[in-house]
Coordinates of C-alpha atoms (C1' of nucleotides) and ligand atoms in Angstrom, one line a residue:
Chain G
X1 CA -13.9 2.0 -3.3
X2 CA -11.4 0.6 -6.1
X3 CA -8.8 -2.0 -4.2
X4 CA -5.0 -2.0 -5.0
X5 CA -5.1 -5.3 -7.1
X6 CA -8.4 -3.8 -9.3
X7 CA -6.1 -0.7 -9.8
X8 CA -3.4 -3.2 -10.9
X9 CA -5.2 -4.7 -13.7
X10 CA -7.1 -1.6 -15.2
X11 CA -3.5 0.2 -15.0
X12 CA -2.4 -2.8 -16.5
X13 CA -5.2 -3.0 -19.1
X14 CA -4.9 0.1 -19.9
X15 CA -1.1 -0.1 -20.7
X16 CA -1.5 -3.1 -23.1
X17 CA -4.3 -1.7 -24.9
X18 CA -2.6 1.5 -25.9
X19 CA 0.2 -1.1 -27.1
X20 CA -2.0 -2.7 -29.2
X21 CA -3.4 0.3 -30.4
X22 CA -6.5 -0.2 -28.8
X23 CA -7.3 -3.7 -29.7
X24 CA -9.1 -5.9 -26.8
X25 CA -6.4 -7.7 -24.2
X26 CA -6.4 -11.3 -23.6
X27 CA -6.9 -13.3 -20.8
X28 CA -3.6 -14.9 -21.0
X29 CA -1.6 -11.5 -21.4
X30 CA -3.4 -10.4 -18.2
X31 CA -2.4 -13.2 -16.3
X32 CA 1.4 -12.8 -17.6
X33 CA 1.5 -9.3 -16.4
X34 CA -0.4 -9.9 -13.1
X35 CA 1.5 -13.0 -12.3
X36 CA -1.1 -14.7 -11.9
X37 CA -2.9 -17.5 -13.6
X38 CA -5.6 -17.2 -16.4
X39 CA -8.5 -18.7 -14.4
X40 CA -7.6 -15.6 -11.7
X41 CA -8.1 -13.6 -14.3
X42 CA -11.6 -14.6 -15.4
X43 CA -12.7 -14.3 -11.9
X44 CA -11.6 -10.0 -11.8
X45 CA -12.5 -9.9 -15.2
X46 CA -16.1 -10.8 -14.4
X47 CA -15.7 -8.5 -11.0
X48 CA -14.5 -5.2 -12.9
X49 CA -16.9 -5.9 -15.4
X50 CA -20.0 -6.0 -13.2
X51 CA -18.5 -2.4 -11.6
X52 CA -18.6 -0.8 -15.4
X53 CA -14.7 -0.7 -15.4
X54 CA -14.3 -2.8 -18.5
X55 CA -16.2 -3.7 -21.6
X56 CA -16.0 -7.6 -21.3
X57 CA -17.5 -10.2 -23.7
X58 CA -16.7 -13.8 -22.6
X59 CA -13.8 -15.5 -24.6
X60 CA -13.3 -12.1 -26.1
X61 CA -10.7 -9.8 -24.7
X62 CA -11.4 -6.7 -22.7
X63 CA -11.4 -2.8 -22.9
X64 CA -11.5 -0.2 -20.4
X65 CA -14.8 1.4 -20.0
X66 CA -14.6 5.6 -19.5
X67 CA -14.6 5.1 -15.9
X68 CA -11.6 2.8 -15.9
X69 CA -9.9 4.3 -17.9
X70 CA -9.9 7.2 -15.6
X71 CA -8.9 5.5 -12.6
X72 CA -6.2 4.0 -14.5
X73 CA -5.0 7.3 -15.7
X74 CA -4.9 8.3 -12.2
X75 CA -2.8 5.3 -11.2
X76 CA -0.5 6.1 -14.4
X77 CA -0.4 9.6 -13.4
X78 CA 1.0 8.8 -9.5
X79 CA 3.3 6.1 -10.7
X80 CA 5.1 8.9 -13.1
X81 CA 4.9 11.4 -10.7
X82 CA 7.1 9.4 -8.4
X83 CA 9.3 8.0 -10.3
X84 CA 9.8 11.9 -11.3
X85 CA 10.5 12.2 -7.8
X86 CA 12.7 9.5 -7.3
X87 CA 15.3 10.5 -10.0
X88 CA 15.1 13.9 -9.7
X89 CA 14.9 14.6 -6.0
X90 CA 16.5 11.4 -4.2
X91 CA 19.0 10.9 -6.8
X92 CA 17.6 7.3 -7.8
X93 CA 18.9 5.8 -11.6
X94 CA 16.0 5.2 -14.0
X95 CA 16.4 1.3 -13.7
X96 CA 15.8 1.3 -10.2
X97 CA 12.7 3.5 -9.7
X98 CA 10.0 1.2 -11.2
X99 CA 9.2 -1.4 -8.4
X100 CA 9.4 1.5 -5.9
X101 CA 6.7 3.5 -7.9
X102 CA 4.8 0.2 -8.3
X103 CA 3.6 0.6 -4.5
X104 CA 3.9 4.4 -4.2
X105 CA 1.1 4.7 -7.1
X106 CA -1.1 3.2 -4.8
X107 CA -1.2 5.9 -2.4
X108 CA -4.5 7.5 -2.1
X109 CA -4.6 11.1 -1.6
X110 CA -5.6 14.0 -4.4
X111 CA -4.0 16.6 -2.2
X112 CA -0.4 14.6 -1.9
X113 CA -0.7 14.0 -5.9
X114 CA -1.5 17.9 -6.6
X115 CA 1.3 18.6 -3.8
X116 CA 4.0 16.5 -5.2
X117 CA 3.0 17.5 -9.2
X118 CA 3.7 21.2 -7.9
X119 CA 7.2 20.4 -5.9
X120 CA 8.3 18.5 -9.2
X121 CA 7.4 21.8 -11.5
X122 CA 4.6 19.8 -13.3
X123 CA 6.7 17.6 -15.0
X124 CA 5.2 16.0 -18.8
X125 CA 7.4 13.1 -19.1
X126 CA 9.0 10.7 -16.6
X127 CA 12.5 9.7 -16.3
X128 CA 11.8 7.0 -19.6
X129 CA 10.0 9.7 -21.5
X130 CA 6.4 8.5 -20.6
X131 CA 4.5 11.3 -21.1
X132 CA 2.5 12.0 -17.6
X133 CA -1.7 12.3 -17.8
X134 CA -2.7 15.4 -16.3
X135 CA -4.9 15.9 -13.2
X136 CA -8.0 15.9 -15.7
X137 CA -7.1 12.5 -16.3
X138 CA -6.1 13.2 -19.9
X139 CA -2.9 11.4 -21.1
X140 CA -1.0 13.7 -23.6
X141 CA -0.5 12.2 -27.2
X142 CA 3.1 11.7 -28.0
X143 CA 4.5 10.4 -31.6
X144 CA 7.6 8.5 -31.2
X145 CA 9.2 6.1 -33.5
X146 CA 11.3 3.0 -33.3
X147 CA 15.0 4.1 -34.0
X148 CA 14.7 0.8 -36.0
X149 CA 12.3 2.9 -38.3
X150 CA 14.3 5.7 -38.9
X151 CA 16.6 5.9 -42.3
X152 CA 20.6 5.8 -42.4
X153 CA 21.6 9.5 -41.4
X154 CA 18.7 10.7 -40.5
X155 CA 19.2 13.0 -36.6
X156 CA 16.7 12.4 -34.4
X157 CA 16.5 12.9 -30.5
X158 CA 16.3 10.0 -27.8
X159 CA 12.8 10.4 -26.4
X160 CA 11.9 7.1 -24.2
X161 CA 12.5 3.6 -24.4
X162 CA 9.6 0.8 -24.9
X163 CA 11.3 -2.0 -22.3
X164 CA 11.8 -0.8 -18.8
X165 CA 13.6 -3.7 -17.3
X166 CA 16.9 -2.4 -15.6
X167 CA 19.3 -4.8 -17.5
X168 CA 18.1 -2.6 -21.0
X169 CA 18.2 0.7 -18.8
X170 CA 21.8 0.1 -17.7
X171 CA 23.0 -1.0 -20.8
X172 CA 21.8 2.3 -22.3
X173 CA 23.7 3.9 -19.4
X174 CA 26.9 2.0 -20.4
X175 CA 26.6 3.2 -24.1
X176 CA 25.9 6.2 -22.6
X177 CA 22.4 6.8 -24.5
X178 CA 20.3 9.0 -22.4
X179 CA 17.1 10.7 -23.1
X180 CA 17.6 13.9 -25.1
X181 CA 20.6 12.7 -26.9
X182 CA 20.9 12.8 -30.5
X183 CA 21.6 9.8 -32.6
X184 CA 22.2 9.2 -35.9
X185 CA 22.1 5.8 -37.8
X186 CA 25.4 5.1 -39.9
X187 CA 25.1 1.9 -40.5
X188 CA 23.4 -1.4 -40.5
X189 CA 25.2 -4.4 -40.6
X190 CA 24.7 -6.9 -43.2
X191 CA 25.1 -9.6 -41.2
X192 CA 23.6 -9.7 -38.1
X193 CA 21.3 -6.0 -38.5
X194 CA 23.1 -4.7 -35.5
X195 CA 23.8 -0.6 -35.7
X196 CA 26.2 1.5 -35.9
X197 CA 25.3 4.7 -34.3
X198 CA 26.7 8.3 -34.3
X199 CA 26.3 9.6 -30.5
X200 CA 25.9 13.5 -30.2
X201 CA 27.6 14.1 -33.0
X202 CA 30.8 12.8 -31.5
X203 CA 31.2 9.2 -31.1
X204 CA 30.4 6.1 -32.7
X205 CA 28.6 3.4 -31.1
X206 CA 27.6 0.1 -31.9
X207 CA 24.0 -1.2 -30.2
X208 CA 22.5 -4.8 -31.5
X209 CA 19.2 -4.6 -33.2
X210 CA 17.1 -5.2 -30.4
X211 CA 18.2 -2.0 -28.8
X212 CA 17.4 -0.5 -32.0
X213 CA 14.0 -1.8 -31.9
X214 CA 13.4 -0.4 -28.0
X215 CA 14.1 3.4 -28.3
X216 CA 11.8 6.0 -29.0
X217 CA 12.8 9.0 -31.0
X218 CA 11.8 11.8 -32.9
X219 CA 12.8 13.8 -35.7
X220 CA 14.6 17.2 -34.6
X221 CA 12.3 20.4 -34.0
X222 CA 9.3 20.4 -31.9
Chain Z
X1 CA 7.3 -11.8 5.1
X2 CA 4.9 -8.9 7.1
X3 CA 1.6 -7.9 5.5
X4 CA 0.3 -4.6 6.1
X5 CA -2.2 -5.0 8.6
X6 CA 0.7 -7.4 10.5
X7 CA 2.5 -4.2 10.6
X8 CA -0.3 -2.2 11.4
X9 CA -0.9 -4.5 14.7
X10 CA 2.9 -4.5 15.5
X11 CA 3.3 -0.3 15.4
X12 CA 0.3 -0.4 17.5
X13 CA 1.5 -2.3 20.0
X14 CA 4.3 -0.4 20.4
X15 CA 2.9 3.1 20.4
X16 CA 0.3 1.6 23.2
X17 CA 3.3 -0.1 25.3
X18 CA 5.4 3.2 25.1
X19 CA 2.3 5.2 26.1
X20 CA 1.7 2.6 29.0
X21 CA 5.6 2.6 29.9
X22 CA 6.4 -1.2 29.3
X23 CA 3.0 -2.7 30.1
X24 CA 0.9 -5.2 28.7
X25 CA -1.8 -3.9 26.0
X26 CA -4.8 -5.5 26.2
X27 CA -6.9 -7.4 23.0
X28 CA -9.8 -4.6 23.6
X29 CA -7.6 -1.7 23.5
X30 CA -6.1 -3.1 20.0
X31 CA -9.3 -3.7 19.1
X32 CA -9.9 0.1 19.3
X33 CA -7.0 1.5 17.8
X34 CA -7.3 -1.3 14.8
X35 CA -11.0 -0.5 14.3
X36 CA -11.8 -3.8 14.6
X37 CA -13.7 -6.5 17.2
X38 CA -11.7 -7.8 19.6
X39 CA -12.0 -11.6 18.2
X40 CA -10.2 -10.2 15.1
X41 CA -7.7 -9.0 17.6
X42 CA -7.6 -12.5 19.1
X43 CA -6.9 -14.3 15.5
X44 CA -4.1 -12.0 15.2
X45 CA -2.3 -12.2 18.3
X46 CA -2.4 -15.9 17.6
X47 CA -0.3 -15.5 14.6
X48 CA 1.7 -13.2 15.7
X49 CA 2.6 -15.3 18.5
X50 CA 3.7 -17.9 15.8
X51 CA 5.9 -15.6 14.3
X52 CA 7.4 -14.5 17.4
X53 CA 6.8 -10.8 16.9
X54 CA 5.0 -10.6 20.3
X55 CA 4.9 -12.0 23.7
X56 CA 1.4 -13.7 24.5
X57 CA 0.0 -15.3 27.1
X58 CA -4.0 -15.8 26.7
X59 CA -5.9 -13.2 28.3
X60 CA -2.8 -11.6 29.6
X61 CA -2.3 -9.1 27.0
X62 CA 0.8 -8.7 24.9
X63 CA 4.3 -7.0 24.4
X64 CA 6.5 -6.9 21.2
X65 CA 9.1 -9.3 21.2
X66 CA 12.6 -7.9 20.3
X67 CA 11.9 -9.2 16.2
X68 CA 8.1 -7.5 16.9
X69 CA 9.9 -4.4 18.0
X70 CA 12.2 -4.0 15.0
X71 CA 9.5 -4.1 12.4
X72 CA 7.4 -1.7 14.6
X73 CA 10.5 0.7 14.9
X74 CA 11.0 0.5 11.1
X75 CA 7.1 1.5 10.2
X76 CA 7.4 4.3 12.7
X77 CA 10.7 5.5 11.3
X78 CA 9.0 5.5 8.2
X79 CA 5.9 7.3 9.2
X80 CA 7.4 10.1 10.7
X81 CA 10.0 10.8 7.6
X82 CA 7.6 10.9 5.5
X83 CA 5.6 13.3 7.4
X84 CA 8.4 15.4 7.6
X85 CA 8.5 15.1 3.9
X86 CA 5.0 16.1 3.7
X87 CA 5.6 19.3 5.5
X88 CA 8.7 20.5 5.0
X89 CA 9.2 19.7 1.4
X90 CA 5.7 20.0 0.2
X91 CA 3.7 22.6 2.5
X92 CA 1.1 20.2 4.2
X93 CA -0.1 21.5 7.6
X94 CA 0.9 19.1 10.6
X95 CA -2.8 19.0 10.8
X96 CA -2.8 17.1 7.6
X97 CA -0.6 14.4 7.2
X98 CA -1.1 11.4 9.4
X99 CA -3.6 9.4 7.3
X100 CA -1.2 9.6 4.2
X101 CA 1.8 8.8 6.3
X102 CA -0.5 5.9 7.3
X103 CA -0.4 4.4 4.0
X104 CA 3.4 5.3 3.1
X105 CA 4.7 3.9 6.3
X106 CA 3.7 0.6 4.2
X107 CA 6.2 1.4 1.5
X108 CA 8.9 -1.7 1.6
X109 CA 12.4 -0.3 0.2
X110 CA 15.3 0.1 2.3
X111 CA 16.9 2.1 -0.7
X112 CA 13.8 4.8 -0.3
X113 CA 14.1 5.1 3.4
X114 CA 17.6 5.9 3.1
X115 CA 17.4 8.4 0.3
X116 CA 14.5 9.7 1.8
X117 CA 16.5 10.2 5.1
X118 CA 19.4 12.3 3.6
X119 CA 17.3 14.4 1.6
X120 CA 15.5 15.7 4.5
X121 CA 18.5 16.5 6.1
X122 CA 18.5 13.1 8.9
X123 CA 15.8 14.6 10.9
X124 CA 15.7 13.5 14.6
X125 CA 11.9 14.7 15.2
X126 CA 8.5 14.5 13.1
X127 CA 6.4 17.3 12.5
X128 CA 4.7 16.8 15.8
X129 CA 7.9 16.4 18.0
X130 CA 8.1 12.9 18.1
X131 CA 11.5 10.9 17.9
X132 CA 12.3 9.3 14.6
X133 CA 14.0 6.0 15.4
X134 CA 17.5 5.9 13.6
X135 CA 18.3 3.1 10.6
X136 CA 19.6 0.7 13.5
X137 CA 16.3 0.8 15.0
X138 CA 17.0 2.7 17.8
X139 CA 14.3 5.2 19.2
X140 CA 16.0 8.1 20.5
X141 CA 15.0 8.5 24.4
X142 CA 13.4 11.7 24.8
X143 CA 11.7 13.1 28.3
X144 CA 9.2 15.8 27.9
X145 CA 6.5 16.8 30.5
X146 CA 3.0 17.6 30.3
X147 CA 2.8 21.4 30.3
X148 CA 0.0 20.6 32.6
X149 CA 3.2 19.2 35.3
X150 CA 4.8 22.6 35.2
X151 CA 5.4 25.0 37.9
X152 CA 3.9 28.6 37.5
X153 CA 6.0 31.3 35.9
X154 CA 8.8 28.8 35.0
X155 CA 9.6 28.9 31.5
X156 CA 9.5 26.1 29.0
X157 CA 9.7 25.3 25.5
X158 CA 7.4 23.4 23.2
X159 CA 8.3 20.4 22.0
X160 CA 5.2 17.9 21.4
X161 CA 2.0 16.9 21.6
X162 CA 0.8 13.6 22.9
X163 CA -2.8 13.9 20.7
X164 CA -2.4 14.1 16.8
X165 CA -6.3 14.9 15.8
X166 CA -6.6 17.6 13.1
X167 CA -8.8 19.2 15.6
X168 CA -6.5 19.8 18.5
X169 CA -3.0 20.5 15.9
X170 CA -5.8 23.1 14.4
X171 CA -6.5 24.6 17.6
X172 CA -3.1 24.9 18.6
X173 CA -2.3 27.0 15.2
X174 CA -5.2 29.1 16.1
X175 CA -3.7 30.0 19.5
X176 CA -0.4 30.2 17.7
X177 CA 1.1 27.4 19.8
X178 CA 4.0 26.1 17.6
X179 CA 6.9 23.7 17.9
X180 CA 9.5 25.6 19.5
X181 CA 7.7 28.3 21.2
X182 CA 8.2 29.4 24.7
X183 CA 5.1 29.1 27.2
X184 CA 5.1 30.0 31.0
X185 CA 2.1 29.2 32.8
X186 CA 0.8 32.8 34.7
X187 CA -2.3 31.6 35.9
X188 CA -4.6 28.6 36.6
X189 CA -8.3 29.3 36.9
X190 CA -9.6 28.5 40.3
X191 CA -13.1 27.6 38.4
X192 CA -12.2 25.3 35.2
X193 CA -8.8 24.9 35.9
X194 CA -8.4 26.4 32.5
X195 CA -4.6 28.5 31.8
X196 CA -3.5 31.7 31.2
X197 CA -0.3 31.4 29.6
X198 CA 2.8 34.0 28.3
X199 CA 3.7 32.7 25.0
X200 CA 6.9 33.4 23.4
X201 CA 7.5 36.4 26.6
X202 CA 4.9 38.2 24.4
X203 CA 1.1 37.9 24.3
X204 CA -0.9 36.3 26.6
X205 CA -2.6 33.4 26.0
X206 CA -6.1 31.1 27.3
X207 CA -6.5 27.5 27.1
X208 CA -8.5 24.7 28.3
X209 CA -6.7 21.9 31.2
X210 CA -7.0 19.5 28.5
X211 CA -4.8 21.7 25.5
X212 CA -2.4 21.8 29.0
X213 CA -2.3 18.2 29.4
X214 CA -1.5 17.1 26.0
X215 CA 1.2 19.9 25.3
X216 CA 4.5 18.2 25.7
X217 CA 7.4 20.5 27.2
X218 CA 10.8 20.9 28.4
X219 CA 13.2 23.3 30.5
X220 CA 14.8 25.9 28.8
X221 CA 18.7 24.7 27.9
X222 CA 19.8 21.2 26.1
Chain U
dA1 C1' -15.1 -28.6 -42.7
dC2 C1' -13.7 -30.6 -39.0
dA3 C1' -10.0 -32.9 -35.9
dA4 C1' -6.2 -30.8 -33.0
dA5 C1' -4.6 -27.6 -30.3
dA6 C1' -5.2 -23.5 -27.7
dT7 C1' -7.3 -20.2 -24.5
dT8 C1' -10.7 -19.1 -21.8
dT9 C1' -14.1 -20.3 -18.2
dT10 C1' -16.2 -22.5 -14.5
dA11 C1' -15.9 -25.5 -10.2
dG12 C1' -14.7 -26.2 -6.0
dA13 C1' -10.8 -25.3 -2.8
dC14 C1' -7.6 -22.6 0.2
dT15 C1' -5.6 -18.2 2.9
dA16 C1' -5.8 -13.9 5.2
dA17 C1' -8.4 -10.7 7.5
dT18 C1' -12.5 -9.6 9.0
dC19 C1' -17.8 -10.6 11.7
dT20 C1' -21.1 -12.4 14.9
dA21 C1' -22.5 -15.4 18.7
dA22 C1' -21.5 -18.6 21.9
dA23 C1' -18.5 -20.0 25.7
dA24 C1' -14.5 -19.2 29.0
dA25 C1' -11.7 -16.5 31.9
dA26 C1' -10.7 -12.8 35.1
dA27 C1' -11.9 -8.5 37.6
dT28 C1' -15.5 -6.9 40.4
dA29 C1' -18.8 -6.5 44.1
dT30 C1' -21.4 -7.6 47.8
Chain C
dA1 C1' -16.8 -16.6 48.6
dT2 C1' -19.7 -16.6 45.4
dA3 C1' -22.5 -13.9 42.3
dT4 C1' -22.3 -10.3 38.5
dT5 C1' -20.1 -8.4 35.1
dT6 C1' -16.4 -7.7 32.0
dT7 C1' -12.9 -9.0 29.0
dT8 C1' -10.8 -12.4 25.8
dT9 C1' -11.1 -16.6 23.4
dT10 C1' -13.6 -20.0 20.3
dA11 C1' -16.3 -21.6 16.7
dG12 C1' -18.4 -21.1 12.7
dA13 C1' -19.0 -17.6 8.7
dT14 C1' -17.9 -14.3 4.8
dT15 C1' -15.2 -11.9 1.6
dA16 C1' -11.1 -11.0 -1.8
dG17 C1' -7.6 -13.1 -4.3
dT18 C1' -5.9 -16.7 -5.5
dC19 C1' -5.0 -21.5 -6.9
dT20 C1' -5.8 -26.5 -10.0
dA21 C1' -8.5 -29.8 -12.6
dA22 C1' -11.7 -29.8 -15.9
dA23 C1' -14.9 -28.3 -19.0
dA24 C1' -16.5 -25.1 -22.8
dT25 C1' -15.3 -22.2 -26.8
dT26 C1' -12.4 -20.5 -29.9
dT27 C1' -8.3 -20.6 -33.1
dT28 C1' -5.9 -23.2 -36.5
dG29 C1' -3.8 -26.5 -39.8
dT30 C1' -5.2 -29.3 -43.2
Ligands
MN301 MN1 7.7 2.7 -14.6
MN302 MN1 8.3 5.5 -16.1
MN303 MN1 1.5 10.8 12.4
MN304 MN1 3.5 12.7 14.3

DNA sequence: ACAAAATTTTAGACTAATCTAAAAAAATAT
DNA sequence: ATATTTTTTTAGATTAGTCTAAAATTTTGT
């Protein structure tokens, strides 16, 4: 049995490890993301290590074992499927769904996950462009680049975001930046490194450097 | 804040009080339905009384206060809406949904409940024929009778079940007894009080007395 | 290389929800 | 009416998850 709390730790360890390209996750980082204190994290790490869900050497941070990763991927799969449901079927905006999915991701029913997946047409990506692990627990590999790493005048397609805060997503909405739109950098301001971008080959929009660093894009084709 | 556990107690108190026509629910009954021991129930009752969710005099059983009833009805509303979702949208059978709904009923999001209700077309009954409380927390009143209380040769419509166990529901499936079908009692066996019933004015089926006591029906019209 | 700073772990305590065993109260039966 | 049985509550423990404060370890800066 894996508790609600344990599932959350494993999910966060997975996501942070991924963000660090496979490097160990530290106690303090986990404390920040679980909204608890480092002491509480240490306790939980001891427990998860005993269950063989994580590789843990005191003071050295943690990574997931295969068993832990499978649990994490299962939770992430449910989270992202429910997000698709909330947007595609219930009409929520991509800025409104995360907290609800945080609850739904813990619903425990193989049959439900399967039926939901089919009902949604077996989606491969969630409303934020994040890939959905398959039912075997395999995470599709994606190769997105930050818009801020793309050269001037190169057409790219908006594929995802690396920040999921409602305020960031609402900011994108206001600028009509949506998944699948085409972006071409026209100019980067010398002064504040802000971007002038041609959107869908039509309008020119202006976004801050911070926005450009958090937009994930891909060259045409594929 | 109302915990998962407190919600379950309040829901069960509501349903048992309803079943007893408003009479107090006892500690032992709650222990049975919560799968805990009487001692644990006593602790929880003290706590729920402190929060003013129940009327509680030691040794005298409990009823819900208005505040407690509103919470219970909110949980029951979510339970039944999710059951409709599982059957109508995901294709589950009425015998497969209760345990999943037991989890989903605790998802906390006003917006989600509202959107789900609209997505389902604002259903008034769940797949077992149980009425769905409205968004204001009002439970529709229904007046069903047990099939076993209906006279011979009176046509009635099948409206619900008073037992929700998978095995009972599967037994009804096997006999083609579904919500909305027409039933007419042809004969009651002298020997074992079992029923011979005309189903949808076509086939004759035979069901035990126990089945007849757990089928809820209504006279034609309405 | 070593002192200072930062991070992590441990010790000890708390809360929610549960348990068993024992005590108290209520219901029942003669 | 009183003894017996049943039900309910209390007392005292336990587990999961959290906390603060203090100790241990690692990292950083000179
Ligand atoms: Mn999310
Ligand atoms: Mn997402
Ligand atoms: Mn149910
Ligand atoms: Mn139901």
